[in-house]
PDB file of C-alpha atoms in Angstrom:
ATOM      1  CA  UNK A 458       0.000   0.000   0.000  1.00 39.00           C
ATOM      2  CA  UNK A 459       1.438   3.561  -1.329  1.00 38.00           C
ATOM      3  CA  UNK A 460       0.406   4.947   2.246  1.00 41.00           C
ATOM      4  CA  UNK A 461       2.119   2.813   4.033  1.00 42.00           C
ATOM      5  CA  UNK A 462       5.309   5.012   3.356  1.00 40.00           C
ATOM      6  CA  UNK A 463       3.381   7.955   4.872  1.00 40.00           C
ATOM      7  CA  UNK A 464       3.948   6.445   8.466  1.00 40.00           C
ATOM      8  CA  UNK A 465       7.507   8.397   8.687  1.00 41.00           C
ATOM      9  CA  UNK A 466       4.878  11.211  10.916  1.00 42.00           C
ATOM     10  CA  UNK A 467       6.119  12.984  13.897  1.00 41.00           C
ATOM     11  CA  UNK A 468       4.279  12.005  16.565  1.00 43.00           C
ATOM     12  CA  UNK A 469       2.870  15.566  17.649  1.00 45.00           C
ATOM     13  CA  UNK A 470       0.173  14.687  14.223  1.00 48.00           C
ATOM     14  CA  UNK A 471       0.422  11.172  14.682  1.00 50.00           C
ATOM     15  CA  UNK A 472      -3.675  11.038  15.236  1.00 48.00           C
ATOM     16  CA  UNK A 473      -4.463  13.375  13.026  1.00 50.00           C
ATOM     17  CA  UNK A 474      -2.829  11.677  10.568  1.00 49.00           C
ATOM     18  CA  UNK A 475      -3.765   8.433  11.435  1.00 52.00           C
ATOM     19  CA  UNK A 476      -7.050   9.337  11.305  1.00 50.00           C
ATOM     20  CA  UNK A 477      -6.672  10.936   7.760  1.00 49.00           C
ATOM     21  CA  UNK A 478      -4.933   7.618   6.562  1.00 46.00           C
ATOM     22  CA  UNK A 479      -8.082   5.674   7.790  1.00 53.00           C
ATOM     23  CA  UNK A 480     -10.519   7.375   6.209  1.00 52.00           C
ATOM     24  CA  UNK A 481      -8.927   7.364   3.031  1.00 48.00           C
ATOM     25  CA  UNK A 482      -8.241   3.684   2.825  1.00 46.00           C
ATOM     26  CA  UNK A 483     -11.804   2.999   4.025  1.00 50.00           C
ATOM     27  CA  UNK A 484     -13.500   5.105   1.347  1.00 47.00           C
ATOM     28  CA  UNK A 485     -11.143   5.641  -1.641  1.00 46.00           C
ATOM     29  CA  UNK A 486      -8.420   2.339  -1.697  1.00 44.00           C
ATOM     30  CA  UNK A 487      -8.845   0.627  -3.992  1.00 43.00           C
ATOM     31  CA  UNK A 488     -12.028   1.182  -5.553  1.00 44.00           C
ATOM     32  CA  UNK A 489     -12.977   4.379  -7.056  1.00 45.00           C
ATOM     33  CA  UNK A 490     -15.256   6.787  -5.163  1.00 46.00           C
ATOM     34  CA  UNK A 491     -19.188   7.104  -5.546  1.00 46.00           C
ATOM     35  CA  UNK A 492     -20.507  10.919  -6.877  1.00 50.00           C
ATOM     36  CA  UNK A 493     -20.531  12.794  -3.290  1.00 56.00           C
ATOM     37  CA  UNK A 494     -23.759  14.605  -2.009  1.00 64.00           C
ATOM     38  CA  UNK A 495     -22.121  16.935   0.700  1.00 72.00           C
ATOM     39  CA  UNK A 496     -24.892  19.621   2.608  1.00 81.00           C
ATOM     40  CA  UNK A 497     -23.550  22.544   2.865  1.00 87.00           C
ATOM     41  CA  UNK A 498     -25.250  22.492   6.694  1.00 88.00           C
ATOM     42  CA  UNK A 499     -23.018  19.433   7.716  1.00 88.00           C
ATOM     43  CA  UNK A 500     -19.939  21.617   7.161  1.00 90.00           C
ATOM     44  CA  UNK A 501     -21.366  24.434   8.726  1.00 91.00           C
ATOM     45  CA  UNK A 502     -21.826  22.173  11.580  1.00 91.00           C
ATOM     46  CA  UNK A 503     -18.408  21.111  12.003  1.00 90.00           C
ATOM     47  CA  UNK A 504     -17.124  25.049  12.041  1.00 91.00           C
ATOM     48  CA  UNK A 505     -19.487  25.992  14.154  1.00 92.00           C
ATOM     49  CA  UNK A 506     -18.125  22.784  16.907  1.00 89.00           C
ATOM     50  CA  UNK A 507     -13.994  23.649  16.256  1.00 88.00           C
ATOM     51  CA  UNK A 508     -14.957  27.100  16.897  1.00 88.00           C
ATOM     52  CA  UNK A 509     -16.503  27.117  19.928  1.00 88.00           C
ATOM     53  CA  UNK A 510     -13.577  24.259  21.227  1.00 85.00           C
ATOM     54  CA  UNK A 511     -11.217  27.469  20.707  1.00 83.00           C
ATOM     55  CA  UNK A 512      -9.052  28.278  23.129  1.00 80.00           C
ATOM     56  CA  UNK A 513     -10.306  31.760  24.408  1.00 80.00           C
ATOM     57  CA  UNK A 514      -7.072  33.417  23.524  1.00 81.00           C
ATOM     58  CA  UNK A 515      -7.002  32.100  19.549  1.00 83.00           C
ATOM     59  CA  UNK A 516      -8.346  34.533  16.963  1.00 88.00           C
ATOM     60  CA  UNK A 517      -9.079  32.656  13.926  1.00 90.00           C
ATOM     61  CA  UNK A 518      -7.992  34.742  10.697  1.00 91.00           C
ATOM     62  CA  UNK A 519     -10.503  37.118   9.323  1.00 94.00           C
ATOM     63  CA  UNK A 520     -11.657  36.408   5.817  1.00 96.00           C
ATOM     64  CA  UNK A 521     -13.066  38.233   2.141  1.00 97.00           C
ATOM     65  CA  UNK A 522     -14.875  36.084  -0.190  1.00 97.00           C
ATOM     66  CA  UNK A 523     -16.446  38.500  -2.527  1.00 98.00           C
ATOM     67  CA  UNK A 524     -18.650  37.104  -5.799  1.00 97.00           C
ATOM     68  CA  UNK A 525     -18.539  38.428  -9.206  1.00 97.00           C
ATOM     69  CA  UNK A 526     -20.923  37.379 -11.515  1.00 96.00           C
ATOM     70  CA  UNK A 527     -19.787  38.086 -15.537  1.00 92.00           C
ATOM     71  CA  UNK A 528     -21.788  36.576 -18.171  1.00 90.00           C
ATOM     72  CA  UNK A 529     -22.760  33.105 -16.682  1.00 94.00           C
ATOM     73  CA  UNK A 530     -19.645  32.842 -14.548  1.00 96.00           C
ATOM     74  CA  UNK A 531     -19.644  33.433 -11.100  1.00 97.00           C
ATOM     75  CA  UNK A 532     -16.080  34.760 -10.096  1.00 97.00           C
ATOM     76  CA  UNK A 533     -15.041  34.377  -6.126  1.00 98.00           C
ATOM     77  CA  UNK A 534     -12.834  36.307  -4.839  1.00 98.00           C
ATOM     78  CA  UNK A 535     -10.930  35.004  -1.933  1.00 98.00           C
ATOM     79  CA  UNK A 536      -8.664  36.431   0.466  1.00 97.00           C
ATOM     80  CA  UNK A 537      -7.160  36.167   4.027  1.00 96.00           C
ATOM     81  CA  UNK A 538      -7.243  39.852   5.724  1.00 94.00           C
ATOM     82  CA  UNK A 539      -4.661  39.631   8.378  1.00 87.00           C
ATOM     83  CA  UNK A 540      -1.898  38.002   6.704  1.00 92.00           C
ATOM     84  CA  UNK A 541       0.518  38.835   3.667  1.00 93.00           C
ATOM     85  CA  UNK A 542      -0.184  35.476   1.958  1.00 95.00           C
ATOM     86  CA  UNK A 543      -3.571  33.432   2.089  1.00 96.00           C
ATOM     87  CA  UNK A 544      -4.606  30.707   4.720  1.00 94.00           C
ATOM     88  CA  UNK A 545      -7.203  27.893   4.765  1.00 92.00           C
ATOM     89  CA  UNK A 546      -8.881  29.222   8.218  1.00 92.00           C
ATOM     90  CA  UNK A 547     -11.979  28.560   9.965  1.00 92.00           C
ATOM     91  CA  UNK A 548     -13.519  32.305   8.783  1.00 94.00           C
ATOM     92  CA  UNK A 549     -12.416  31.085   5.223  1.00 95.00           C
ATOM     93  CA  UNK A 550     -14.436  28.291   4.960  1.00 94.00           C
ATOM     94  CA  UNK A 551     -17.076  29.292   6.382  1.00 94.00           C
ATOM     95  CA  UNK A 552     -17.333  32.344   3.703  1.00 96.00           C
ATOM     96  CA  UNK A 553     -16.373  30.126   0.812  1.00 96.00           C
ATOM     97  CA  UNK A 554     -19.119  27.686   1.769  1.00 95.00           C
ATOM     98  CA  UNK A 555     -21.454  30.468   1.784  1.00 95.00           C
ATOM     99  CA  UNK A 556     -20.306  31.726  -1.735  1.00 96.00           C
ATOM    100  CA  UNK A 557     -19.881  28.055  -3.296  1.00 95.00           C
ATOM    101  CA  UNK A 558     -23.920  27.071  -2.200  1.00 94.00           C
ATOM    102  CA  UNK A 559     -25.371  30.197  -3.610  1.00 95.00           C
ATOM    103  CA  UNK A 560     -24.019  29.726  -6.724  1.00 96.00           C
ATOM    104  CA  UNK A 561     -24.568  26.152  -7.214  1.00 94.00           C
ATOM    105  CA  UNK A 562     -28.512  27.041  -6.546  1.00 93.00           C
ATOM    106  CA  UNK A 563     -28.708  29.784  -9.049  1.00 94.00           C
ATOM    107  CA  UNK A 564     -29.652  28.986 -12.391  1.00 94.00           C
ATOM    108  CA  UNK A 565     -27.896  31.675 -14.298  1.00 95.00           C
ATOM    109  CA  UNK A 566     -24.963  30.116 -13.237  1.00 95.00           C
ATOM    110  CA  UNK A 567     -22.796  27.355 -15.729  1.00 96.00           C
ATOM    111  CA  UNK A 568     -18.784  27.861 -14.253  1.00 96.00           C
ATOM    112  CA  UNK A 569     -17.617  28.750 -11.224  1.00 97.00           C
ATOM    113  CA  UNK A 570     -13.858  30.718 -11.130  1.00 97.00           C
ATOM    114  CA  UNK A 571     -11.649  30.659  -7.515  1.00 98.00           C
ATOM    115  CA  UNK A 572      -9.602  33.404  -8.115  1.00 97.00           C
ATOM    116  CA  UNK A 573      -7.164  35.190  -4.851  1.00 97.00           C
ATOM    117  CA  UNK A 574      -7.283  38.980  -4.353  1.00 97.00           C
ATOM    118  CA  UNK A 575      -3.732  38.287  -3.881  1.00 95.00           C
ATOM    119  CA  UNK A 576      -1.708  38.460  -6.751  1.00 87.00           C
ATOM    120  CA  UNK A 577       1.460  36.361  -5.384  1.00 90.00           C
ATOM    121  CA  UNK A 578      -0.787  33.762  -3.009  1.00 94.00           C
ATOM    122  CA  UNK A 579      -3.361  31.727  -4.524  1.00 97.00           C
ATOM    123  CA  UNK A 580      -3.100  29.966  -1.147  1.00 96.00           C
ATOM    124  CA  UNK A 581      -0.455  29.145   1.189  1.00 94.00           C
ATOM    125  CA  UNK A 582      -2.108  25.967   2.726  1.00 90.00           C
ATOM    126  CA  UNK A 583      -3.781  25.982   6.512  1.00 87.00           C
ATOM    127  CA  UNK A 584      -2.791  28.471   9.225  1.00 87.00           C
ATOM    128  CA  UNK A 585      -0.581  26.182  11.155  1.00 84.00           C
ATOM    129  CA  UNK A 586      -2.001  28.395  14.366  1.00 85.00           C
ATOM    130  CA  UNK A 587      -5.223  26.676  13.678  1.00 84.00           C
ATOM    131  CA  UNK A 588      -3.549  23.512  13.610  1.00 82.00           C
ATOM    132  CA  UNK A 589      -1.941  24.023  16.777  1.00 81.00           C
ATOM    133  CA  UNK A 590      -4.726  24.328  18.408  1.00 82.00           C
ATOM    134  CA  UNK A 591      -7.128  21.032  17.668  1.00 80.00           C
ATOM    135  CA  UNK A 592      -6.670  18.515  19.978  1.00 79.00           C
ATOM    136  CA  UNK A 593      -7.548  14.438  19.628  1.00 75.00           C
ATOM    137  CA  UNK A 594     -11.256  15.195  19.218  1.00 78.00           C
ATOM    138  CA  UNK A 595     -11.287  18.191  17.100  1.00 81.00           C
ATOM    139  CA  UNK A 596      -8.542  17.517  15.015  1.00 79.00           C
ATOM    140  CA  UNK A 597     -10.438  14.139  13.788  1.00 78.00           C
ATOM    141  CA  UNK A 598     -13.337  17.019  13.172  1.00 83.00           C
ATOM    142  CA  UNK A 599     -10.946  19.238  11.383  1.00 84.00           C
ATOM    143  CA  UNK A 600     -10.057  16.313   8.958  1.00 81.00           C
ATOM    144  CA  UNK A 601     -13.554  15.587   8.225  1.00 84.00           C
ATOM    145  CA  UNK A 602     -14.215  19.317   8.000  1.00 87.00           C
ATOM    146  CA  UNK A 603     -11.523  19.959   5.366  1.00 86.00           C
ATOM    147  CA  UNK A 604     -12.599  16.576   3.477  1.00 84.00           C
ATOM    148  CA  UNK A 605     -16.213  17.330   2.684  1.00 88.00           C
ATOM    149  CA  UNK A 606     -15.652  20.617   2.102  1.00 89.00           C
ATOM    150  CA  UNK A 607     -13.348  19.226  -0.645  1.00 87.00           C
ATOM    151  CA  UNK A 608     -16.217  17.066  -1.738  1.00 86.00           C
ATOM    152  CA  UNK A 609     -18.208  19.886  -1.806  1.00 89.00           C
ATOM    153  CA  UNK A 610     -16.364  21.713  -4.470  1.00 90.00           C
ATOM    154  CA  UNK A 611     -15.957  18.377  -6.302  1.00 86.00           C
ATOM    155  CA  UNK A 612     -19.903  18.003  -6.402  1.00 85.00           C
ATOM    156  CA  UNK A 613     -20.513  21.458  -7.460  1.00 90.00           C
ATOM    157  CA  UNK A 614     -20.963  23.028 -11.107  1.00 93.00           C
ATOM    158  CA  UNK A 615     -17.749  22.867 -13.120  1.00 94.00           C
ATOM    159  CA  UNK A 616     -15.055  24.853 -11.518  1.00 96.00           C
ATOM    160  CA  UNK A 617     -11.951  26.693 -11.983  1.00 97.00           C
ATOM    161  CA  UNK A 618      -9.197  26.946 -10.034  1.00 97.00           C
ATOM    162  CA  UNK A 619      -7.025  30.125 -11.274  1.00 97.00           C
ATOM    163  CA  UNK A 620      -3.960  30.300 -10.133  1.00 97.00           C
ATOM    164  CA  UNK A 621      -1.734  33.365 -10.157  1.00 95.00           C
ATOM    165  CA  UNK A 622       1.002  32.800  -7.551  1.00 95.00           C
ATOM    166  CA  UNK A 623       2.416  30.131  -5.323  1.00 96.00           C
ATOM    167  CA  UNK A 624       0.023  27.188  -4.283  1.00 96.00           C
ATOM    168  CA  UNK A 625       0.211  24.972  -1.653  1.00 94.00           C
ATOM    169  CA  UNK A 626      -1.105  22.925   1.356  1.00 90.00           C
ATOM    170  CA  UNK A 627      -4.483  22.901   1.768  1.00 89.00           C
ATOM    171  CA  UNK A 628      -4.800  25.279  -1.090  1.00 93.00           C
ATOM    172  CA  UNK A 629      -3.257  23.060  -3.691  1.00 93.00           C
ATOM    173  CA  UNK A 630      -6.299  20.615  -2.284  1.00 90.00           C
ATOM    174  CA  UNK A 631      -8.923  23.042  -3.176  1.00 93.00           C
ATOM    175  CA  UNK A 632      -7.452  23.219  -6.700  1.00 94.00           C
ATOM    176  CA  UNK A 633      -6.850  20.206  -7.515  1.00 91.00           C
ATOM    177  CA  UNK A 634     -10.442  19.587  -6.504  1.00 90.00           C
ATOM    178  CA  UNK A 635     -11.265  21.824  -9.428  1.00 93.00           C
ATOM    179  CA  UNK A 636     -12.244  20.820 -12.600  1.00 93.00           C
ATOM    180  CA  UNK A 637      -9.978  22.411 -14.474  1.00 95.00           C
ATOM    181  CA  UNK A 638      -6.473  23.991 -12.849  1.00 95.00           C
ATOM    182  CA  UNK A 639      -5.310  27.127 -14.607  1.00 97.00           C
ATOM    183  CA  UNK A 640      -1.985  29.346 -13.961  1.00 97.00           C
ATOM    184  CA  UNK A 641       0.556  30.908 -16.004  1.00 95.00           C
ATOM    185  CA  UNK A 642       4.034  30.418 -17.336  1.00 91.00           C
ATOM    186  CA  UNK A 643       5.836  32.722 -14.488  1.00 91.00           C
ATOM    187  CA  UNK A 644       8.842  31.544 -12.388  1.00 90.00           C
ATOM    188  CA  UNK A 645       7.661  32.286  -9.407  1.00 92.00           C
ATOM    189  CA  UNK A 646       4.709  30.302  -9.357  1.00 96.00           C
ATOM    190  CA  UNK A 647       5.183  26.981  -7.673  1.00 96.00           C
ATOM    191  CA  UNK A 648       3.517  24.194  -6.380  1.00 95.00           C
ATOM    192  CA  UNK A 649       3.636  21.594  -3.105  1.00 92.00           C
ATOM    193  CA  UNK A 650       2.728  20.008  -0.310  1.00 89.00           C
ATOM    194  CA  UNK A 651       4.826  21.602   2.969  1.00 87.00           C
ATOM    195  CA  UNK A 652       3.339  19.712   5.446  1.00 82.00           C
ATOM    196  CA  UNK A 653       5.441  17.474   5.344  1.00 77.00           C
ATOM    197  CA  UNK A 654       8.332  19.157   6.305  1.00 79.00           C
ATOM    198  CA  UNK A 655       5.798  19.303   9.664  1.00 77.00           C
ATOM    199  CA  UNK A 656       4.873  16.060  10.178  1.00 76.00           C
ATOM    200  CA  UNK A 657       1.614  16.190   8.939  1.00 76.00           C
ATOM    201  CA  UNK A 658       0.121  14.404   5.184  1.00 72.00           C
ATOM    202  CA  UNK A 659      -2.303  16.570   3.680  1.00 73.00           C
ATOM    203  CA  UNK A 660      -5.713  16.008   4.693  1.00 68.00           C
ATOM    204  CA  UNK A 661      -8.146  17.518   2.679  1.00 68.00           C
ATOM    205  CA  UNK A 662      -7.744  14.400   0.179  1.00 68.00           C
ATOM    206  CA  UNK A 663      -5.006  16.129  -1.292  1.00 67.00           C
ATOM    207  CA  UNK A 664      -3.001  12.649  -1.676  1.00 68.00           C
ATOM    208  CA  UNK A 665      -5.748  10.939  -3.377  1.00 71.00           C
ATOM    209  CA  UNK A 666      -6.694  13.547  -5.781  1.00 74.00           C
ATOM    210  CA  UNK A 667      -2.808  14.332  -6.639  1.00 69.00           C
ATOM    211  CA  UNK A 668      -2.381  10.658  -7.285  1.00 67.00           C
ATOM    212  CA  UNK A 669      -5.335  10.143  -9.245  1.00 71.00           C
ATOM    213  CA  UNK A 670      -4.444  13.034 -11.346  1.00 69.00           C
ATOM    214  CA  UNK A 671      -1.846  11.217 -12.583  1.00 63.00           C
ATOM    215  CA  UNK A 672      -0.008   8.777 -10.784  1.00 63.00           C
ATOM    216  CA  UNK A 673       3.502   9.628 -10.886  1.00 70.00           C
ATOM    217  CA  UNK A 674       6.788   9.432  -8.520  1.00 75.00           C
ATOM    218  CA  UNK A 675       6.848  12.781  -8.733  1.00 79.00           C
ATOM    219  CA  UNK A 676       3.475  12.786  -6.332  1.00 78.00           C
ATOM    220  CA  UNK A 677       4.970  10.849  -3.954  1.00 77.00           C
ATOM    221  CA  UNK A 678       8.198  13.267  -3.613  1.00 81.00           C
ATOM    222  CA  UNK A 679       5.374  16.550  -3.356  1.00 83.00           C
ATOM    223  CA  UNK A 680       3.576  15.094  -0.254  1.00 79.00           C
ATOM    224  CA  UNK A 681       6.051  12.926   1.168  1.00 78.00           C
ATOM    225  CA  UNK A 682       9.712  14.907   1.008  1.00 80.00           C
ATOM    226  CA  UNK A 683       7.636  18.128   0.821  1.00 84.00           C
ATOM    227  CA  UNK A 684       8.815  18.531  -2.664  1.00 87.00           C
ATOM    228  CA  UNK A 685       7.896  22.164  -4.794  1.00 93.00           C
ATOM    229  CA  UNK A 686       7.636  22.204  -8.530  1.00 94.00           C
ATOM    230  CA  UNK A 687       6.870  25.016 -10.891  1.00 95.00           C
ATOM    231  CA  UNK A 688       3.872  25.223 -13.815  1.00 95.00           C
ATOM    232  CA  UNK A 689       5.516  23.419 -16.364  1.00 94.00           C
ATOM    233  CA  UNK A 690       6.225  20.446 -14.409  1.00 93.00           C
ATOM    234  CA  UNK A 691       2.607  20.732 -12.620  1.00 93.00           C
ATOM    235  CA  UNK A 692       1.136  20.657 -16.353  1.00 94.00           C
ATOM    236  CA  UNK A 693       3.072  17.867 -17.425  1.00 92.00           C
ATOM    237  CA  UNK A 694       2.145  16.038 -14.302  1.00 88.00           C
ATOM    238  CA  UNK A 695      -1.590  16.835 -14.395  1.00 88.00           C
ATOM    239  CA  UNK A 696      -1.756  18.792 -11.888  1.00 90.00           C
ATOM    240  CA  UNK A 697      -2.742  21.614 -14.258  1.00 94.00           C
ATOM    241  CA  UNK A 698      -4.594  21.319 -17.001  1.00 94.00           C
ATOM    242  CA  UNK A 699      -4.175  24.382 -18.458  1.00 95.00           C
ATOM    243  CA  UNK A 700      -0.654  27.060 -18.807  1.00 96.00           C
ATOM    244  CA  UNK A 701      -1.847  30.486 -20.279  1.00 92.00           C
ATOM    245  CA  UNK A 702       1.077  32.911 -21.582  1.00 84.00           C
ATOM    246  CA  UNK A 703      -0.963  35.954 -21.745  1.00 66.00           C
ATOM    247  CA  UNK A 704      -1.047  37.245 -18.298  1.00 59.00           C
ATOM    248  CA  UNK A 705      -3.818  40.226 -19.081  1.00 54.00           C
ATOM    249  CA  UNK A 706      -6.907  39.276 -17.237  1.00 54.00           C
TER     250      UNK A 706
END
């Protein structure tokens, strides 16, 4: 079993990983998975019970999620407020949820466009403050939180994942949950999985859906040895589908 070389974990994440590993065996390995039907409630639910498990002296980050609608396109607009680079937070989720759900119910609606305010960050990955903070119980919830809100955008309307600077963590999992992964041929755009230079595999079904991308060696390296690769190597490895040279959006 490929996973079975994930066990290297420090033991500080041991559960959380554990529990990660678990899940995905149980529900992914070997067979492929069933269409998911994610409520938007049930994740709702989960942020509501980390939140109020918050130590009274943790802020979670702030977050913008602003819509644009062009066309029949909806546009979101996504950024972290109280840090120079983007993080998967609590706030974040909650407001993408929001965003996501209204417009998967509208009918004027065909594509749906992720798209950072910040020009250098489509995402960073999780704010490893948040992390810090979950204990046994609400780090299992965490997993399952950042899981179906992956299936979420995976049983949603066709999506977009536009990428204009560095991508990684937790935010490489959103994208690659995308139907299509766009970015452009710049240098200092790259791609990877850092948690593992933390001890931690990404959760958010990030090692399924980069393996099943395109199963490649080069995978393994990304969320195992915490490797970083740039957009021509992403494209050729599938985890873009799309390199645009024009950079005037």
């Amino acid at each position: 079993n490929i996973f079975s070389r994930y066990r290297f974990c420090t033991k500080k994440y041991n559960v959380l990983n554990r529990h990660y590993i678990s899940n995905l065996e149980k529900h992914f390995l070997p067979t492929s998975p069933k269409p998911f039907n994610i409520n938007a409630n049930i994740i709702r639910k989960s942020i509501d019970e980390i939140k109020q498990s918050f130590d009274p002296n943790y802020s979670d980050l702030k977050a913008s999620v602003e819509i644009e609608l062009t066309e029949r396109v909806g546009v979101i607009h996504f950024e972290s407020l109280e840090s120079n680079v983007n993080l998967v937070s609590l706030n974040m989720l909650e407001e993408l949820i929001k965003s996501l759900e209204k417009l998967n119910r509208s009918n004027d609606i065909d594509m749906i466009i992720f798209r950072s305010k910040k020009s250098k960050s489509f995402c960073a990955g999780a704010d490893i403050n948040y992390i810090n903070t979950l204990n046994k119980e609400t780090a299992f919830k965490a997993s399952s939180l950042l899981q179906n809100f992956i299936k979420f955008i995976i049983a949603s309307k066709p999506t977009v994942a536009l990428i204009e600077g560095h991508c990684y963590g937790a935010g490489l999992e959103l994208a690659l949950a995308c139907t299509y992964r766009v970015s452009f041929n710049r240098k200092d755009i790259k791609f990877g999985f850092p948690e593992a230079r933390l001890g931690l595999i990404p959760g958010g079904l990030g090692s399924y859906l980069a393996l099943t991308r395109s199963p490649s060696k080069v995978f393994l390296m990304m969320i195992s040895a915490g490797l970083n690769i740039n957009t021509q190597t992403a494209k050729q490895y599938g985890i873009l589908t799309h390199i645009l040279d024009d950079y005037s959006l």
